[in-house]
Tab-separated table of C-alpha atoms in Angstrom:
chain	number	residue	atom	x	y	z
A	26	MET	CA	0.000	0.000	0.000
A	27	ASP	CA	1.170	3.523	-0.848
A	28	GLU	CA	2.644	5.197	2.288
A	29	GLU	CA	0.423	8.269	1.943
A	30	LEU	CA	-2.641	6.041	1.545
A	31	ARG	CA	-1.617	4.049	4.630
A	32	SER	CA	-1.311	7.245	6.661
A	33	LEU	CA	-4.650	8.569	5.411
A	34	THR	CA	-6.548	5.347	5.996
A	35	GLY	CA	-5.170	5.056	9.538
A	36	ARG	CA	-6.268	8.601	10.352
A	37	LEU	CA	-9.707	8.205	8.781
A	38	ARG	CA	-10.296	4.841	10.467
A	39	LEU	CA	-10.032	6.657	13.801
A	40	GLU	CA	-12.341	9.438	12.580
A	41	ALA	CA	-14.952	6.949	11.392
A	42	GLY	CA	-14.903	5.130	14.715
A	43	ALA	CA	-16.553	1.844	15.581
A	44	GLY	CA	-20.010	3.090	14.584
A	45	GLU	CA	-18.948	3.608	10.951
A	46	ALA	CA	-16.511	0.687	10.685
A	47	PHE	CA	-18.536	-1.171	8.035
A	48	ALA	CA	-18.911	1.923	5.814
A	49	TYR	CA	-15.225	2.692	6.255
A	50	GLU	CA	-14.109	-0.829	5.259
A	51	ARG	CA	-16.396	-0.696	2.229
A	52	LEU	CA	-14.804	2.551	0.988
A	53	VAL	CA	-11.285	1.280	1.602
A	54	SER	CA	-11.827	-2.002	-0.228
A	55	THR	CA	-14.166	-1.189	-3.122
A	56	GLY	CA	-12.748	-1.114	-6.630
A	57	ASP	CA	-15.893	0.548	-7.992
A	58	LEU	CA	-14.991	4.127	-8.933
A	59	ASP	CA	-18.655	4.991	-9.483
A	60	GLU	CA	-19.392	3.995	-5.901
A	61	LEU	CA	-16.572	6.232	-4.664
A	62	ALA	CA	-17.774	9.127	-6.840
A	63	GLY	CA	-21.285	8.635	-5.461
A	64	VAL	CA	-19.994	9.410	-1.965
A	65	LEU	CA	-18.887	12.850	-3.194
A	66	THR	CA	-22.376	13.823	-4.347
A	67	ALA	CA	-24.586	11.966	-1.856
A	68	PRO	CA	-26.120	14.143	0.874
A	69	GLN	CA	-25.073	13.934	4.532
A	70	GLN	CA	-21.830	12.050	3.969
A	71	PRO	CA	-19.294	12.530	6.772
A	72	LEU	CA	-16.116	14.412	5.924
A	73	TRP	CA	-13.928	11.346	6.458
A	74	ALA	CA	-15.938	9.432	3.825
A	75	ARG	CA	-15.714	12.247	1.276
A	76	GLU	CA	-11.980	12.591	1.883
A	77	LEU	CA	-11.353	8.864	1.529
A	78	ALA	CA	-13.421	8.617	-1.654
A	79	ALA	CA	-11.803	11.699	-3.214
A	80	PHE	CA	-8.299	10.525	-2.320
A	81	ARG	CA	-8.835	7.092	-3.852
A	82	LEU	CA	-10.394	8.607	-6.986
A	83	GLY	CA	-7.479	11.033	-7.236
A	84	LEU	CA	-4.939	8.229	-7.127
A	85	ALA	CA	-6.955	6.429	-9.812
A	86	GLY	CA	-6.825	9.540	-12.049
A	87	ASP	CA	-10.608	10.003	-11.907
A	88	ARG	CA	-11.324	13.713	-12.366
A	89	ARG	CA	-14.618	13.512	-10.494
A	90	ALA	CA	-12.443	13.947	-7.393
A	91	PHE	CA	-11.144	17.362	-8.445
A	92	GLU	CA	-13.567	19.725	-6.696
A	93	THR	CA	-13.560	17.827	-3.397
A	94	LEU	CA	-9.767	17.612	-3.394
A	95	VAL	CA	-9.447	21.357	-4.038
A	96	LEU	CA	-11.768	22.068	-1.108
A	97	LEU	CA	-9.661	19.781	1.086
A	98	LEU	CA	-6.458	21.461	-0.131
A	99	ASN	CA	-7.744	24.636	1.524
A	100	HIS	CA	-8.919	22.968	4.763
A	101	ARG	CA	-7.891	24.178	8.221
A	102	ASP	CA	-6.540	20.691	9.065
A	103	PRO	CA	-2.965	20.418	7.666
A	104	GLN	CA	-3.242	16.625	7.335
A	105	ARG	CA	-6.250	16.963	5.049
A	106	CYS	CA	-4.397	19.593	3.006
A	107	ALA	CA	-1.347	17.347	2.649
A	108	SER	CA	-3.410	14.339	1.565
A	109	ALA	CA	-5.383	16.427	-0.921
A	110	ALA	CA	-2.166	17.850	-2.413
A	111	TYR	CA	-0.752	14.350	-2.781
A	112	ALA	CA	-3.871	13.118	-4.598
A	113	LEU	CA	-4.131	16.238	-6.782
A	114	ALA	CA	-0.521	15.813	-7.898
A	115	ARG	CA	-1.440	12.354	-9.180
A	116	LEU	CA	-4.878	13.198	-10.554
A	117	GLY	CA	-3.625	14.661	-13.829
A	118	ASP	CA	-6.367	17.281	-14.095
A	119	PRO	CA	-5.276	20.359	-16.091
A	120	ARG	CA	-7.281	22.617	-13.725
A	121	THR	CA	-5.133	21.681	-10.727
A	122	ALA	CA	-2.325	24.209	-11.169
A	123	ARG	CA	-4.725	27.111	-11.698
A	124	ALA	CA	-6.681	26.138	-8.564
A	125	ALA	CA	-3.503	25.731	-6.496
A	126	ALA	CA	-2.226	29.126	-7.693
A	127	ALA	CA	-5.528	30.774	-6.727
A	128	LEU	CA	-5.337	29.247	-3.240
A	129	ALA	CA	-1.654	30.096	-2.792
A	130	THR	CA	-2.203	33.752	-3.683
A	131	ASN	CA	-5.463	34.269	-1.766
A	132	GLU	CA	-4.324	36.573	1.035
A	133	LEU	CA	-7.509	35.882	3.005
A	134	ARG	CA	-6.539	32.196	3.198
A	135	VAL	CA	-2.759	32.561	3.507
A	136	ALA	CA	-2.796	30.530	6.735
A	137	TYR	CA	-3.634	27.522	4.537
A	138	ALA	CA	-1.296	28.332	1.602
A	139	LEU	CA	1.567	26.002	2.533
A	140	HIS	CA	0.275	22.913	0.725
A	141	PRO	CA	-0.942	24.768	-2.395
A	142	VAL	CA	2.552	26.289	-2.658
A	143	ARG	CA	4.204	22.883	-2.348
A	144	LEU	CA	1.773	21.395	-4.864
A	145	LEU	CA	2.611	24.114	-7.407
A	146	VAL	CA	6.303	23.280	-7.059
A	147	GLU	CA	5.625	19.577	-7.535
A	148	LEU	CA	3.488	20.227	-10.627
A	149	ARG	CA	6.085	22.576	-12.199
A	150	ALA	CA	3.207	24.262	-14.003
A	151	PRO	CA	3.451	27.653	-15.787
A	152	GLU	CA	1.390	29.177	-12.950
A	153	ALA	CA	3.912	28.145	-10.280
A	154	VAL	CA	6.629	30.815	-10.502
A	155	PRO	CA	4.298	33.865	-10.746
A	156	ALA	CA	2.147	32.541	-7.875
A	157	LEU	CA	5.139	31.868	-5.620
A	158	ILE	CA	6.635	35.285	-6.362
A	159	THR	CA	3.316	36.994	-5.528
A	160	THR	CA	2.860	35.036	-2.307
A	161	LEU	CA	6.449	35.575	-1.185
A	162	ALA	CA	6.382	39.329	-1.859
A	163	ARG	CA	3.461	39.663	0.567
A	164	ARG	CA	5.395	37.869	3.312
A	165	PHE	CA	8.043	40.594	3.565
A	166	ARG	CA	5.852	42.731	5.825
A	167	ALA	CA	7.129	43.302	9.351
A	168	HIS	CA	6.007	40.635	11.844
A	169	ASP	CA	4.337	38.501	9.176
A	170	PRO	CA	3.218	35.299	10.960
A	171	TYR	CA	3.400	33.034	7.913
A	172	ARG	CA	7.116	32.247	7.879
A	173	ARG	CA	6.564	28.629	6.806
A	174	VAL	CA	4.664	29.791	3.721
A	175	ALA	CA	7.457	32.267	2.889
A	176	LEU	CA	10.100	29.577	3.351
A	177	ALA	CA	8.167	27.145	1.128
A	178	CYS	CA	8.024	29.836	-1.577
A	179	VAL	CA	11.769	30.506	-1.355
A	180	GLU	CA	12.653	26.805	-1.449
A	181	GLY	CA	10.140	26.180	-4.224
A	182	LEU	CA	11.544	28.954	-6.386
A	183	GLY	CA	14.971	27.363	-5.974
A	184	VAL	CA	13.622	23.975	-7.052
A	185	LEU	CA	11.904	25.507	-10.082
A	186	GLY	CA	15.138	27.295	-11.041
A	187	ASP	CA	13.451	30.063	-13.018
A	188	GLU	CA	15.385	33.275	-13.711
A	189	ARG	CA	12.249	35.338	-13.009
A	190	ALA	CA	12.692	34.530	-9.314
A	191	ARG	CA	16.128	36.194	-9.005
A	192	ALA	CA	14.879	39.649	-7.906
A	193	ILE	CA	12.501	38.357	-5.204
A	194	LEU	CA	15.102	35.896	-3.898
A	195	ASN	CA	17.637	38.733	-3.655
A	196	GLU	CA	15.037	40.650	-1.631
A	197	ALA	CA	14.562	37.608	0.624
A	198	LEU	CA	18.277	37.728	1.508
A	199	ALA	CA	17.522	40.786	3.655
A	200	HIS	CA	15.167	38.778	5.890
A	201	PRO	CA	17.088	36.759	8.509
A	202	SER	CA	14.556	33.923	8.647
A	203	LEU	CA	14.763	33.469	4.856
A	204	ALA	CA	18.357	34.458	4.057
A	205	GLN	CA	19.944	30.994	4.169
A	206	ALA	CA	17.193	29.398	2.060
A	207	ALA	CA	17.269	32.330	-0.373
A	208	ALA	CA	21.042	32.008	-0.833
A	209	GLY	CA	20.597	28.304	-1.566
A	210	ALA	CA	17.752	28.998	-3.985
A	211	LEU	CA	19.788	31.625	-5.848
A	212	LYS	CA	22.560	29.070	-6.410
A	213	ARG	CA	20.047	26.861	-8.213
A	214	LEU	CA	19.081	29.536	-10.741
A	215	PRO	CA	20.770	29.550	-14.156
A	216	ALA	CA	24.124	31.345	-14.168
A	217	GLN	CA	23.773	34.964	-15.213
A	218	ARG	CA	25.473	35.925	-18.450
A	219	ALA	CA	28.109	38.607	-18.134
A	220	PRO	CA	27.100	41.812	-19.952
A	221	ARG	CA	28.910	42.364	-23.246
């Protein structure tokens, strides 16, 4: 079993509890993608059931999981966000990068931007570099509480290795909590050509 799936199923087994053990086992074991998709649209389904169904559909590449996974990517529970990002990275839906960029740059939801930022880096989509630059630029304010988001942006821009990130990474050098990561990220950018 996939390690991420093992972690998710263990967590959701506890959430389901003894009272929902039969329903839980059914969702874990079924190979019927239509049955899993039905959980996403049926009324009054518990969150654990929707998450389990969407995650399994995501791993199977079934795009019916997309909307539920995007909602979970922006959830207040970091474990749900991480699982949703993992499934979205494997879903193969062309809408994923645009949705992740919208979540990463939504300043009203910046507390939940860490996993959308990491997902953008993993996808290496055209939206990734502009979204990370935008998100990082907003983190330079004094006493900004979202250091982990800023650090993920800096590290992600290094991984993506795009020249467009040079200016913002140079700015990040002036921030003690980001300076070391920014220096490392700058080393990963293409070498600058000497002016003629």
